[in-house]
Structures are given as structure tokens and as C-alpha cells.
CSV table of C-alpha atoms and ligand atoms in Angstrom, one decimal:
chain,number,residue,atom,x,y,z
A,222,UNK,CA,81.0,57.5,100.4
A,223,UNK,CA,84.4,59.1,99.6
A,224,UNK,CA,83.1,60.5,96.4
A,225,UNK,CA,79.9,62.0,98.0
A,226,UNK,CA,81.9,63.4,100.9
A,227,UNK,CA,84.5,64.8,98.5
A,228,UNK,CA,81.8,66.7,96.7
A,229,UNK,CA,80.1,67.8,99.9
A,230,UNK,CA,83.4,69.1,101.3
A,231,UNK,CA,84.0,71.2,98.2
A,232,UNK,CA,80.5,72.8,98.7
A,233,UNK,CA,80.9,73.2,102.4
A,234,UNK,CA,84.2,75.0,102.0
A,235,UNK,CA,82.5,77.5,99.8
A,236,UNK,CA,79.7,78.0,102.4
A,237,UNK,CA,81.8,78.2,105.6
A,238,UNK,CA,85.0,79.7,104.3
A,239,UNK,CA,88.5,78.3,104.2
A,240,UNK,CA,89.5,78.9,107.8
A,241,UNK,CA,86.4,77.5,109.4
A,242,UNK,CA,86.5,74.6,106.9
A,243,UNK,CA,90.0,73.7,107.9
A,244,UNK,CA,89.2,73.9,111.6
A,245,UNK,CA,85.9,72.2,111.8
A,246,UNK,CA,85.0,70.3,108.6
A,247,UNK,CA,88.3,69.0,107.4
A,248,UNK,CA,88.8,66.5,110.3
A,249,UNK,CA,85.3,64.9,109.7
A,250,UNK,CA,84.5,61.8,107.6
A,251,UNK,CA,81.3,60.5,106.2
A,252,UNK,CA,81.0,57.0,107.6
A,253,UNK,CA,77.8,56.0,105.8
A,254,UNK,CA,74.2,56.8,104.9
A,255,UNK,CA,71.4,54.5,105.9
A,256,UNK,CA,67.7,55.2,105.5
A,257,UNK,CA,68.3,59.0,105.1
A,258,UNK,CA,70.6,59.2,108.1
A,259,UNK,CA,74.2,60.2,107.4
A,260,UNK,CA,76.8,59.1,110.0
A,261,UNK,CA,79.5,61.7,110.4
A,262,UNK,CA,82.7,60.5,112.1
A,263,UNK,CA,84.4,63.1,114.3
A,264,UNK,CA,87.8,62.7,116.0
A,265,UNK,CA,86.7,64.2,119.3
A,266,UNK,CA,83.5,64.8,121.2
A,267,UNK,CA,84.4,68.5,121.4
A,268,UNK,CA,84.5,68.7,117.6
A,269,UNK,CA,81.3,66.7,117.2
A,270,UNK,CA,79.4,68.9,119.7
A,271,UNK,CA,80.7,72.1,118.1
A,272,UNK,CA,80.0,71.0,114.5
A,273,UNK,CA,76.5,69.6,115.3
A,274,UNK,CA,75.6,72.9,117.0
A,275,UNK,CA,77.0,75.2,114.3
A,276,UNK,CA,77.2,73.4,111.0
A,277,UNK,CA,74.4,70.7,111.0
A,278,UNK,CA,72.1,72.6,108.7
A,279,UNK,CA,74.8,73.3,106.2
A,280,UNK,CA,76.1,69.7,106.2
A,281,UNK,CA,72.6,68.3,105.9
A,282,UNK,CA,71.6,70.6,103.1
A,283,UNK,CA,74.8,69.8,101.1
A,284,UNK,CA,74.6,66.0,101.7
A,285,UNK,CA,71.0,65.9,100.7
A,286,UNK,CA,71.9,67.7,97.5
A,287,UNK,CA,75.0,65.6,96.5
A,288,UNK,CA,74.2,62.2,98.0
A,289,UNK,CA,70.5,62.5,98.9
A,290,UNK,CA,68.1,61.9,100.2
A,291,UNK,CA,69.5,62.7,103.7
A,292,UNK,CA,67.1,63.9,106.5
A,293,UNK,CA,69.2,63.4,109.6
A,294,UNK,CA,72.8,63.5,110.8
A,295,UNK,CA,74.3,61.3,113.4
A,296,UNK,CA,77.7,62.4,114.8
A,297,UNK,CA,79.9,59.7,116.1
A,298,UNK,CA,83.2,60.1,117.9
A,299,UNK,CA,85.8,57.9,116.3
A,300,UNK,CA,89.5,57.5,116.9
A,301,UNK,CA,91.3,60.5,115.3
A,302,UNK,CA,94.5,60.8,113.4
A,303,UNK,CA,95.4,63.8,115.6
A,304,UNK,CA,98.7,64.8,114.2
A,305,UNK,CA,97.5,64.8,110.6
A,306,UNK,CA,94.4,66.7,111.5
A,307,UNK,CA,96.3,69.1,113.6
A,308,UNK,CA,98.6,69.9,110.7
A,309,UNK,CA,95.7,70.5,108.4
A,310,UNK,CA,94.2,73.3,110.5
A,311,UNK,CA,97.1,75.7,109.8
A,312,UNK,CA,95.3,78.9,108.9
A,313,UNK,CA,95.4,79.6,105.2
A,314,UNK,CA,97.1,82.7,104.1
A,315,UNK,CA,94.4,85.4,103.7
A,316,UNK,CA,93.9,86.8,100.2
A,317,UNK,CA,96.2,89.8,100.4
A,318,UNK,CA,95.3,93.3,99.2
A,319,UNK,CA,97.7,94.5,96.5
A,320,UNK,CA,99.7,97.7,96.6
A,321,UNK,CA,99.2,100.5,94.1
A,322,UNK,CA,101.4,99.0,91.3
A,323,UNK,CA,99.5,95.8,90.7
A,324,UNK,CA,101.8,94.5,88.1
A,325,UNK,CA,105.1,94.9,89.8
A,326,UNK,CA,104.6,95.0,93.5
A,327,UNK,CA,104.6,91.9,95.7
A,328,UNK,CA,101.3,91.2,97.6
A,329,UNK,CA,101.1,92.6,101.1
A,330,UNK,CA,100.1,90.3,103.9
A,331,UNK,CA,97.2,91.9,105.7
A,332,UNK,CA,98.3,90.5,109.1
A,333,UNK,CA,101.4,92.6,108.9
A,334,UNK,CA,100.3,95.9,110.3
A,335,UNK,CA,101.6,98.3,112.9
A,336,UNK,CA,98.7,97.5,115.1
A,337,UNK,CA,99.8,93.8,115.2
A,338,UNK,CA,103.4,94.6,115.7
A,339,UNK,CA,104.4,94.2,119.4
A,340,UNK,CA,107.1,96.7,120.4
A,341,UNK,CA,109.8,96.0,123.0
A,342,UNK,CA,113.3,97.1,123.7
A,343,UNK,CA,114.9,95.0,121.0
A,344,UNK,CA,112.8,96.5,118.2
A,345,UNK,CA,111.7,99.9,119.4
A,346,UNK,CA,114.1,101.9,117.3
A,347,UNK,CA,113.3,100.0,114.1
A,348,UNK,CA,109.6,100.4,114.9
A,349,UNK,CA,109.9,104.1,115.5
A,350,UNK,CA,111.9,104.6,112.3
A,351,UNK,CA,109.4,102.6,110.3
A,352,UNK,CA,106.5,104.6,111.7
A,353,UNK,CA,108.2,107.8,110.9
A,354,UNK,CA,108.7,106.8,107.2
A,355,UNK,CA,105.1,105.5,107.0
A,356,UNK,CA,103.8,108.9,108.2
A,357,UNK,CA,105.1,110.5,105.0
A,358,UNK,CA,106.1,114.1,105.0
A,359,UNK,CA,109.6,115.3,104.2
A,360,UNK,CA,112.2,112.6,103.7
A,361,UNK,CA,114.5,112.9,106.6
A,362,UNK,CA,116.6,109.7,106.2
A,363,UNK,CA,117.1,108.0,103.0
A,364,UNK,CA,117.3,105.0,102.8
A,365,UNK,CA,115.8,103.5,105.9
A,366,UNK,CA,117.8,100.3,106.2
A,367,UNK,CA,116.3,97.7,108.5
A,368,UNK,CA,118.3,94.6,109.3
A,369,UNK,CA,118.2,91.6,111.7
A,370,UNK,CA,118.2,87.9,111.9
A,371,UNK,CA,115.7,85.4,110.6
A,372,UNK,CA,112.1,85.9,111.7
A,373,UNK,CA,112.5,89.0,113.7
A,374,UNK,CA,109.9,91.1,111.9
A,375,UNK,CA,111.7,92.9,109.0
A,376,UNK,CA,109.1,91.9,106.5
A,377,UNK,CA,106.3,92.6,108.9
A,378,UNK,CA,107.6,96.2,109.3
A,379,UNK,CA,108.1,96.6,105.6
A,380,UNK,CA,104.5,95.5,104.8
A,381,UNK,CA,103.2,97.7,107.6
A,382,UNK,CA,105.0,100.7,106.1
A,383,UNK,CA,103.7,100.0,102.6
A,384,UNK,CA,100.1,99.6,103.9
A,385,UNK,CA,100.2,102.7,106.0
A,386,UNK,CA,101.6,104.9,103.2
A,387,UNK,CA,98.9,103.6,100.9
A,388,UNK,CA,96.2,104.3,103.4
A,389,UNK,CA,97.5,107.9,104.1
A,390,UNK,CA,98.3,108.8,100.5
A,391,UNK,CA,96.3,106.7,98.1
A,392,UNK,CA,97.8,108.5,95.1
A,393,UNK,CA,101.4,107.5,96.1
A,394,UNK,CA,103.0,104.8,94.0
A,395,UNK,CA,104.4,102.4,96.5
A,396,UNK,CA,106.5,99.7,95.0
A,397,UNK,CA,107.3,96.9,97.4
A,398,UNK,CA,109.2,93.8,96.2
A,399,UNK,CA,112.0,91.4,97.2
A,400,UNK,CA,115.5,91.8,95.8
A,401,UNK,CA,114.9,88.5,94.1
A,402,UNK,CA,111.9,89.8,92.3
A,403,UNK,CA,113.8,92.9,91.3
A,404,UNK,CA,116.4,90.6,89.7
A,405,UNK,CA,113.9,88.5,87.9
A,406,UNK,CA,112.1,91.5,86.6
A,407,UNK,CA,115.4,92.9,85.4
A,408,UNK,CA,116.5,89.7,83.7
A,409,UNK,CA,113.1,89.4,82.1
A,410,UNK,CA,113.4,93.0,80.8
A,411,UNK,CA,116.9,92.2,79.4
A,412,UNK,CA,115.5,89.1,77.6
A,413,UNK,CA,112.4,90.9,76.3
A,414,UNK,CA,114.5,94.0,75.3
A,415,UNK,CA,112.3,96.2,77.5
A,416,UNK,CA,115.0,97.6,79.8
A,417,UNK,CA,113.9,101.2,79.1
A,418,UNK,CA,110.4,100.4,80.2
A,419,UNK,CA,111.8,98.7,83.3
A,420,UNK,CA,113.9,101.7,84.2
A,421,UNK,CA,111.0,104.0,83.6
A,422,UNK,CA,108.7,102.0,85.8
A,423,UNK,CA,111.1,102.0,88.7
A,424,UNK,CA,112.0,105.6,88.4
A,425,UNK,CA,108.5,106.8,88.5
A,426,UNK,CA,107.6,105.3,91.9
A,427,UNK,CA,107.1,107.5,95.0
A,428,UNK,CA,108.4,105.0,97.5
A,429,UNK,CA,110.6,102.0,96.7
A,430,UNK,CA,110.8,99.2,99.2
A,431,UNK,CA,113.2,96.3,98.6
A,432,UNK,CA,113.2,93.3,101.0
A,433,UNK,CA,116.2,91.0,101.5
A,434,UNK,CA,118.6,93.1,99.5
A,435,UNK,CA,121.5,90.8,100.4
A,436,UNK,CA,120.1,88.6,97.6
A,437,UNK,CA,121.6,90.7,94.9
A,438,UNK,CA,125.1,90.4,96.3
A,439,UNK,CA,127.4,88.8,93.7
A,440,UNK,CA,124.9,89.5,90.9
A,441,UNK,CA,126.8,92.1,89.0
A,442,UNK,CA,124.4,93.5,86.4
A,443,UNK,CA,121.5,93.5,88.9
A,444,UNK,CA,123.6,95.4,91.4
A,445,UNK,CA,124.5,97.9,88.8
A,446,UNK,CA,120.9,98.5,87.8
A,447,UNK,CA,119.8,98.6,91.4
A,448,UNK,CA,122.5,101.2,92.1
A,449,UNK,CA,121.3,103.5,89.3
A,450,UNK,CA,117.7,103.1,90.3
A,451,UNK,CA,118.6,103.8,93.9
A,452,UNK,CA,120.6,107.0,93.0
A,453,UNK,CA,117.9,108.4,90.7
A,454,UNK,CA,115.2,108.0,93.3
A,455,UNK,CA,117.3,109.4,96.1
A,456,UNK,CA,118.2,112.4,93.8
A,457,UNK,CA,114.4,112.9,93.2
A,458,UNK,CA,113.8,112.9,97.0
A,459,UNK,CA,111.8,109.7,96.9
A,460,UNK,CA,111.8,107.5,100.0
A,461,UNK,CA,113.6,104.2,99.8
A,462,UNK,CA,113.3,101.4,102.4
A,463,UNK,CA,115.5,98.4,102.4
A,464,UNK,CA,115.8,95.3,104.5
A,465,UNK,CA,118.5,92.7,104.8
A,466,UNK,CA,119.6,90.0,107.1
A,467,UNK,CA,122.8,91.9,108.1
A,468,UNK,CA,124.2,95.4,108.2
A,469,UNK,CA,125.2,96.9,104.8
A,470,UNK,CA,128.9,96.8,105.6
A,471,UNK,CA,128.7,93.0,106.3
A,472,UNK,CA,127.1,92.0,103.0
A,473,UNK,CA,129.7,90.1,101.1
A,474,UNK,CA,130.1,90.5,97.3
A,475,UNK,CA,128.2,93.8,97.3
A,476,UNK,CA,130.0,96.6,95.6
A,477,UNK,CA,131.6,99.1,98.0
A,478,UNK,CA,129.8,102.1,96.4
A,479,UNK,CA,126.4,100.3,97.0
A,480,UNK,CA,127.3,99.5,100.5
A,481,UNK,CA,128.2,103.1,101.2
A,482,UNK,CA,125.0,104.3,99.6
A,483,UNK,CA,123.0,102.0,101.7
A,484,UNK,CA,124.6,103.4,104.8
A,485,UNK,CA,123.8,107.0,103.9
A,486,UNK,CA,120.4,107.1,105.6
A,487,UNK,CA,119.4,105.5,108.9
A,488,UNK,CA,120.6,101.9,109.5
A,489,UNK,CA,118.6,100.2,112.3
A,490,UNK,CA,118.9,96.8,113.8
A,491,UNK,CA,116.2,94.5,114.9
A,492,UNK,CA,117.8,92.8,117.9
A,493,UNK,CA,117.0,89.2,118.9
A,494,UNK,CA,113.9,89.1,121.1
A,495,UNK,CA,114.1,89.2,124.9
A,496,UNK,CA,111.8,87.4,127.3
A,497,UNK,CA,109.4,90.4,127.7
A,498,UNK,CA,109.0,90.9,124.0
A,499,UNK,CA,108.4,87.2,123.3
A,500,UNK,CA,105.7,87.1,126.1
A,501,UNK,CA,104.1,90.3,124.6
A,502,UNK,CA,104.0,88.7,121.2
A,503,UNK,CA,102.5,85.5,122.5
A,504,UNK,CA,99.8,87.4,124.4
A,505,UNK,CA,98.9,89.3,121.3
A,506,UNK,CA,98.8,86.2,119.1
A,507,UNK,CA,96.8,84.4,121.8
A,508,UNK,CA,94.1,87.1,121.5
A,509,UNK,CA,93.8,86.3,117.8
A,510,UNK,CA,93.8,82.6,118.3
A,511,UNK,CA,91.1,82.9,121.0
A,512,UNK,CA,88.8,84.3,118.3
A,513,UNK,CA,89.6,81.5,116.0
A,514,UNK,CA,89.2,78.8,118.6
A,515,UNK,CA,86.5,80.2,120.9
A,516,UNK,CA,86.1,78.5,124.3
A,517,UNK,CA,89.6,77.1,124.6
A,518,UNK,CA,91.1,77.4,128.0
A,519,UNK,CA,94.7,78.3,128.5
A,520,UNK,CA,96.3,77.3,131.9
A,521,UNK,CA,98.4,80.0,133.7
A,522,UNK,CA,102.1,79.8,133.0
A,523,UNK,CA,101.9,78.3,129.5
A,524,UNK,CA,102.8,81.5,127.7
A,525,UNK,CA,105.6,82.2,130.1
A,526,UNK,CA,106.9,78.7,129.6
A,527,UNK,CA,106.9,79.2,125.8
A,528,UNK,CA,108.5,82.7,126.0
A,529,UNK,CA,111.3,81.1,128.1
A,530,UNK,CA,111.8,78.0,126.1
A,531,UNK,CA,111.4,79.1,122.5
A,532,UNK,CA,114.0,81.7,121.9
A,533,UNK,CA,115.0,81.1,118.3
A,534,UNK,CA,112.7,83.5,116.4
A,535,UNK,CA,109.2,84.9,116.3
A,536,UNK,CA,108.2,82.7,113.4
A,537,UNK,CA,108.9,79.6,115.4
A,538,UNK,CA,107.1,81.0,118.5
A,539,UNK,CA,104.1,81.8,116.4
A,540,UNK,CA,104.0,78.4,114.8
A,541,UNK,CA,104.3,76.7,118.1
A,542,UNK,CA,101.3,78.6,119.5
A,543,UNK,CA,99.3,77.9,116.4
A,544,UNK,CA,100.0,74.2,116.7
A,545,UNK,CA,99.1,74.2,120.3
A,546,UNK,CA,95.7,75.8,119.8
A,547,UNK,CA,94.9,73.5,116.8
A,548,UNK,CA,95.9,70.5,118.8
A,549,UNK,CA,93.9,71.5,121.9
A,550,UNK,CA,90.9,72.3,119.8
A,551,UNK,CA,90.9,68.9,118.2
A,552,UNK,CA,91.4,67.2,121.5
A,553,UNK,CA,88.7,69.3,123.1
A,554,UNK,CA,91.0,69.9,126.1
A,555,UNK,CA,92.4,72.9,128.0
A,556,UNK,CA,96.0,73.9,127.0
A,557,UNK,CA,98.1,72.9,130.0
A,558,UNK,CA,101.8,72.8,130.6
A,559,UNK,CA,101.8,69.0,130.1
A,560,UNK,CA,100.0,69.2,126.8
A,561,UNK,CA,102.4,72.0,125.7
A,562,UNK,CA,105.4,69.8,126.4
A,563,UNK,CA,103.8,66.8,124.7
A,564,UNK,CA,102.6,68.7,121.6
A,565,UNK,CA,105.7,70.8,121.1
A,566,UNK,CA,108.3,68.3,122.1
A,567,UNK,CA,110.3,68.6,118.8
A,568,UNK,CA,110.4,72.4,118.9
A,569,UNK,CA,111.3,72.5,122.6
A,570,UNK,CA,114.1,70.0,122.0
A,571,UNK,CA,115.5,72.1,119.3
A,572,UNK,CA,115.4,75.2,121.6
A,573,UNK,CA,116.7,73.4,124.6
A,574,UNK,CA,118.8,75.7,126.6
A,575,UNK,CA,120.4,72.9,128.6
A,576,UNK,CA,119.8,74.3,132.1
A,577,UNK,CA,120.3,71.4,134.5
A,578,UNK,CA,118.2,70.6,137.5
A,579,UNK,CA,121.3,70.9,139.7
A,580,UNK,CA,121.9,74.5,138.4
A,581,UNK,CA,118.3,75.4,139.2
A,582,UNK,CA,118.5,73.9,142.7
A,583,UNK,CA,121.8,75.8,143.3
A,584,UNK,CA,120.5,79.2,142.1
A,585,UNK,CA,117.2,78.9,144.0
A,586,UNK,CA,119.0,77.8,147.2
A,587,UNK,CA,121.4,80.8,146.9
A,588,UNK,CA,118.5,83.2,146.2
A,589,UNK,CA,116.5,82.1,149.3
A,590,UNK,CA,119.6,81.6,151.4
A,591,UNK,CA,119.0,78.0,152.2
A,592,UNK,CA,121.4,75.1,152.0
A,593,UNK,CA,121.6,73.1,148.8
A,594,UNK,CA,121.1,69.9,150.7
A,595,UNK,CA,117.7,71.2,151.8
A,596,UNK,CA,116.6,71.0,148.2
A,597,UNK,CA,116.7,67.2,148.4
A,598,UNK,CA,116.3,66.8,152.1
A,599,UNK,CA,113.0,66.2,154.0
A,600,UNK,CA,112.5,69.5,155.9
A,601,UNK,CA,108.9,70.7,155.6
A,602,UNK,CA,109.1,74.2,157.1
A,603,UNK,CA,107.8,76.7,154.7
A,604,UNK,CA,111.1,78.7,154.4
A,605,UNK,CA,112.6,75.6,152.9
A,606,UNK,CA,109.6,73.9,151.3
A,607,UNK,CA,108.5,76.9,149.2
A,608,UNK,CA,112.0,77.4,147.6
A,609,UNK,CA,112.1,73.7,146.9
A,610,UNK,CA,108.7,73.9,145.1
A,611,UNK,CA,110.0,76.9,143.1
A,612,UNK,CA,113.0,74.8,142.1
A,613,UNK,CA,110.6,72.0,141.1
A,614,UNK,CA,108.5,74.4,139.1
A,615,UNK,CA,111.5,75.9,137.3
A,616,UNK,CA,112.8,72.4,136.6
A,617,UNK,CA,109.6,71.5,134.9
A,618,UNK,CA,109.5,74.8,133.0
A,619,UNK,CA,113.1,75.0,132.0
A,620,UNK,CA,114.2,71.5,131.3
A,621,UNK,CA,112.6,68.6,129.3
A,622,UNK,CA,112.9,66.2,132.2
A,623,UNK,CA,109.8,64.2,133.1
A,624,UNK,CA,108.1,64.5,136.5
A,625,UNK,CA,109.5,61.1,137.7
A,626,UNK,CA,113.0,62.2,136.7
A,627,UNK,CA,112.7,65.5,138.5
A,628,UNK,CA,111.4,63.6,141.5
A,629,UNK,CA,114.5,61.5,141.5
A,630,UNK,CA,116.7,64.6,141.5
A,631,UNK,CA,114.8,66.0,144.5
A,632,UNK,CA,115.8,63.3,146.9
A,633,UNK,CA,113.8,60.5,145.3
A,634,UNK,CA,110.4,62.2,145.7
A,635,UNK,CA,107.4,60.7,144.0
A,636,UNK,CA,106.2,62.3,140.7
A,637,UNK,CA,102.9,63.3,142.4
A,638,UNK,CA,104.8,65.4,144.9
A,639,UNK,CA,106.5,67.2,142.1
A,640,UNK,CA,103.2,67.7,140.3
A,641,UNK,CA,101.7,69.1,143.5
A,642,UNK,CA,104.7,71.5,143.9
A,643,UNK,CA,104.5,72.7,140.3
A,644,UNK,CA,100.7,73.3,140.6
A,645,UNK,CA,101.1,75.1,143.9
A,646,UNK,CA,103.6,77.6,142.4
A,647,UNK,CA,101.4,78.0,139.3
A,648,UNK,CA,98.6,79.1,141.6
A,649,UNK,CA,100.7,81.3,143.8
A,650,UNK,CA,102.3,83.0,140.8
A,651,UNK,CA,99.0,84.5,139.6
A,652,UNK,CA,98.1,85.7,143.1
A,653,UNK,CA,101.5,86.8,144.5
A,654,UNK,CA,103.3,89.4,142.5
A,655,UNK,CA,106.5,89.4,144.5
A,656,UNK,CA,106.8,85.6,144.0
A,657,UNK,CA,106.2,86.0,140.3
A,658,UNK,CA,108.9,88.6,140.1
A,659,UNK,CA,111.3,86.3,142.1
A,660,UNK,CA,110.6,83.5,139.6
A,661,UNK,CA,111.3,85.7,136.6
A,662,UNK,CA,114.5,86.9,138.1
A,663,UNK,CA,115.7,83.4,138.8
A,664,UNK,CA,114.8,82.4,135.3
A,665,UNK,CA,116.8,85.3,133.9
A,666,UNK,CA,119.8,84.4,136.1
A,667,UNK,CA,119.6,80.8,134.9
A,668,UNK,CA,119.4,81.8,131.3
A,669,UNK,CA,122.3,84.2,131.5
B,901,ATP,N1,107.3,92.3,117.1
B,901,ATP,C1,106.5,91.5,116.5
B,901,ATP,N2,105.2,91.6,116.7
B,901,ATP,C2,104.3,90.7,116.2
B,901,ATP,N3,104.7,89.8,115.3
B,901,ATP,C3,106.0,89.7,114.9
B,901,ATP,C4,106.9,90.5,115.5
B,901,ATP,N4,108.1,90.2,115.0
B,901,ATP,C5,107.9,89.2,114.1
B,901,ATP,N5,106.6,88.9,114.1
B,901,ATP,C6,106.0,87.8,113.3
B,901,ATP,O1,107.0,86.8,113.1
B,901,ATP,C7,106.9,86.3,111.8
B,901,ATP,C8,108.2,86.4,111.1
B,901,ATP,O2,108.4,87.8,110.8
B,901,ATP,P1,109.0,88.4,109.4
B,901,ATP,O3,108.6,87.5,108.3
B,901,ATP,O4,108.7,89.8,109.4
B,901,ATP,O5,110.5,88.1,109.7
B,901,ATP,P2,111.8,88.5,108.8
B,901,ATP,O6,112.7,89.3,109.8
B,901,ATP,O7,111.4,89.2,107.6
B,901,ATP,O8,112.4,87.1,108.6
B,901,ATP,P3,113.2,86.5,107.3
B,901,ATP,O9,114.6,87.0,107.4
B,901,ATP,O10,113.1,85.1,107.4
B,901,ATP,O11,112.5,87.1,106.1
B,901,ATP,C9,105.7,87.0,111.1
B,901,ATP,O12,104.5,86.3,111.2
B,901,ATP,C10,105.6,88.3,111.9
B,901,ATP,O13,104.3,88.8,111.9
């Protein structure tokens, strides 16, 4: 069976494409073939319904060819290996179009465009400068130096610039590569005694873009060569764009004259993301995932929860959302707050901001001008009960405590009371703008 299914999978991947294959076919197994009926084991009912509706004909045709005769398919839901399967649906990198200089330039990721780049306060200057360079025209600042911490969008902006320039000026020679590639090319040229060709190649480009320039710090001959290349291009009025993980002045073991050259143009910083930017990015990525996983429902409050709890960097945020969609799709369930906490427990733990339930209760009580003791007391009047529910909601959102634990901290209330409170606020949030604003404010105060 394994051999037949192995061959069938290869053929199916060609027919349906890598992404659909990873999402829909990869988790399936061929359990057996009896009297022309193939039994396909699916980890969830959702998956079996979807596959039988959309891929039955393809599967039947392929199985008939490689393991035939097969006239019918029978989909059975069998216990899944969820985590493994969830891991396997990571979207494959798309084949990337290459920039003008096929031989030298690094491949550009087609997802990294200006359209897909979400702009907020922390990155608006970097974005504006990148756009300006991408528009072409007279070189006003040279180089453009973009820097910022891990996963904040430097490479994304670099690729977007390269693509945009290529689209606007197809004749321009845009050379985009990492500083590491620059060094390897240079070392290779030294070894092959083709340094003159190397120099010539670099010096004839229209736009040079070098990612992660901090890599060449401490590598003397590479720095020297980079410095000459840089100067020649600047003298010729060619645009240079550089990225690094820190400001030029802070790159250790980089020659002073290079540092000062790197600071000659415009140096812009991609700041760590704030809540609004993270939420914007999550909304934009969700639109993409919805196309990939049609029909999946996302409960209100989940994106806000992620934007609050995952603050490390955009790459982690994106990975978390991707895992969530894949998991929900395999389980055939709506993405709820509970599922999010279960599925992303490791990421959430790593990002835990350590806000305590007591702090939440104190802040909420102060904000609504009620006594702290009312948080745990029995009063049911709305002026007390509503703030208490808000504190329950924030405790669920901002800590990794379970519902029973939260219940204990709210005067020994049952976990179903906490669940009711959390749901109530989730509902009210979408309907009541001023309540939603209050909650956001409280969150910000607690995070500060
Ligand atoms: N503002 C944004 N809008 C949309 N996606 C973003 C944004 N910022 C970052 N990303 C996404 O986050 C991921 C990481 O970004 P990128 O690779 O550009 O980071 P980086 O700053 O180059 O990090 P590193 O220092 O690790 O190279 C990418 O998938 C990118 O598309």
C-alpha cells in the first residue's frame, strides 16, 4: 500500500500543485484496496469532506493508474497525528522570480512587495524612504541605510525596492545580494583569479543592494573591496541600498571610513512593532490565509490577543498565525481563543509578558473607580459586574492562566462563570466601540 500511495502522491503533487498538496493530500493515507474500492484514511471529517468534494476524481484517476483497477473511493476518518500533519502544511516557498543579473543576484521573494508591507508608526519613515528609492529618478540620498532588529521587515523592504525598480525600469541592472554572498563571490574571484571580472561586474550595475552588511565586519579584504565598489558606484551616481541589524556607527570591527561612508546618505531605523502595527499585519496575513484555507472561521478577539501577546518580531507573529490556520483546518474547527492558547502554548510562553491577575484587577478597578475588593466580592450590580468581567477577559487574554485558576483569583468563582464573563466581553467588544477602546487602553497601561 505504501508503495502505491507513494507513487500516487508524487503524481497528485504534480496535478494539484505543492501548496494544495501539502494542505489536503499530505495528511491522507491509503489504508487498503478491496474489489476496486480504495479506502483513504483522513485525520478529520472536515478534511475527508473537502478532499472527497474537490479531489476525488484526481485521486481515483491516479490510483487506478498506479495501483489499479480502482473504481471507487471510500473516505474514512481515522485518528490523526495532528502535530506532525500541522507542521507539514507550512506553505512552500514560491518559486521566486530572479532580478536582472541572473548570475549574481539573490532570488527575490515574490511575497515581499510594497503592497504586502503594512505601514505603521514604527516603520513609516523606512517605508517612505524605500518607496522614494524604488520610484527611481535623481538619486537624492546615497546610500539608503535601513536598519532594525530581527524580523522587522528589512529584507521585505529590500526585495520590494528591487522588484519595483525592475518593474519600472526593466533595463536597469539591479544587483541584490547579502553581504555574505558578496564575500563568497569575492573569495571565489580571488581563488579563480578573476578579480578584475568581479570588479567589472559590480561596477556596471545601476543599483546595488546589500542585505545584512554587518556580516563583513572583521573581514578585512572583503571590507576593502566593498569600500572601493561602494565609492565607485556613489561617484557614478548609482543608487546603493544597504541593510543591517544596527546603525552604521554601532557595527563593531567595521573600518571607520566605511562606517562614515555608510552614514553619508539617509540612515533610517525600523523600530520594534507596536500593537497597532502588529494587528494590521495580522489582519493583512489573515486575508491571505483565508484564501488558502477557505471556510475557516476566526472568532472575534483572536487577532487582538495575538497582537498583544506576541511582541518579539513579525516573523514569529506570522509563523504563529500560519500554524493556527493549519491546525484549525486539519481539526475542522473554528479558530477560537482557547484553540489559540492550546496550539500556540510554546510561542505564548516564550513571549509571556508576566502581567499578573492582581495587576489586572487593580488597574481595572482604578479605571472604573470601584474598590479592588469588589473584583473578588459577590456584588452583581452592573457598575461592578461589568468591570469584573473585563478584568476576567484581560486575565484570559494577557496571562497564560487557565479558567479554573482565574476563577480562584476572582474570589473562588467557577470556571464556567469566567468563561461566561470572557464571552460576554468578546461579544460586547465588537458591538460597543467605547468599551473596545477602554479595553485597549487598559491593555496598554498594563503593558507599559
Ligand atoms: N510591516 C510588515 N508588513 C508585512 N509583513 C512584514 C512586515 N514586517 C515584517 N514582515 C514580515 O516578517 C517576516 C520577516 O521580515 P524580514 O525577513 O524582512 O525581516 P528582517 O528585518 O530582514 O529580519 P532579519 O534581521 O532576521 O533578516 C517576513 O515574512 C516579512 O514579510
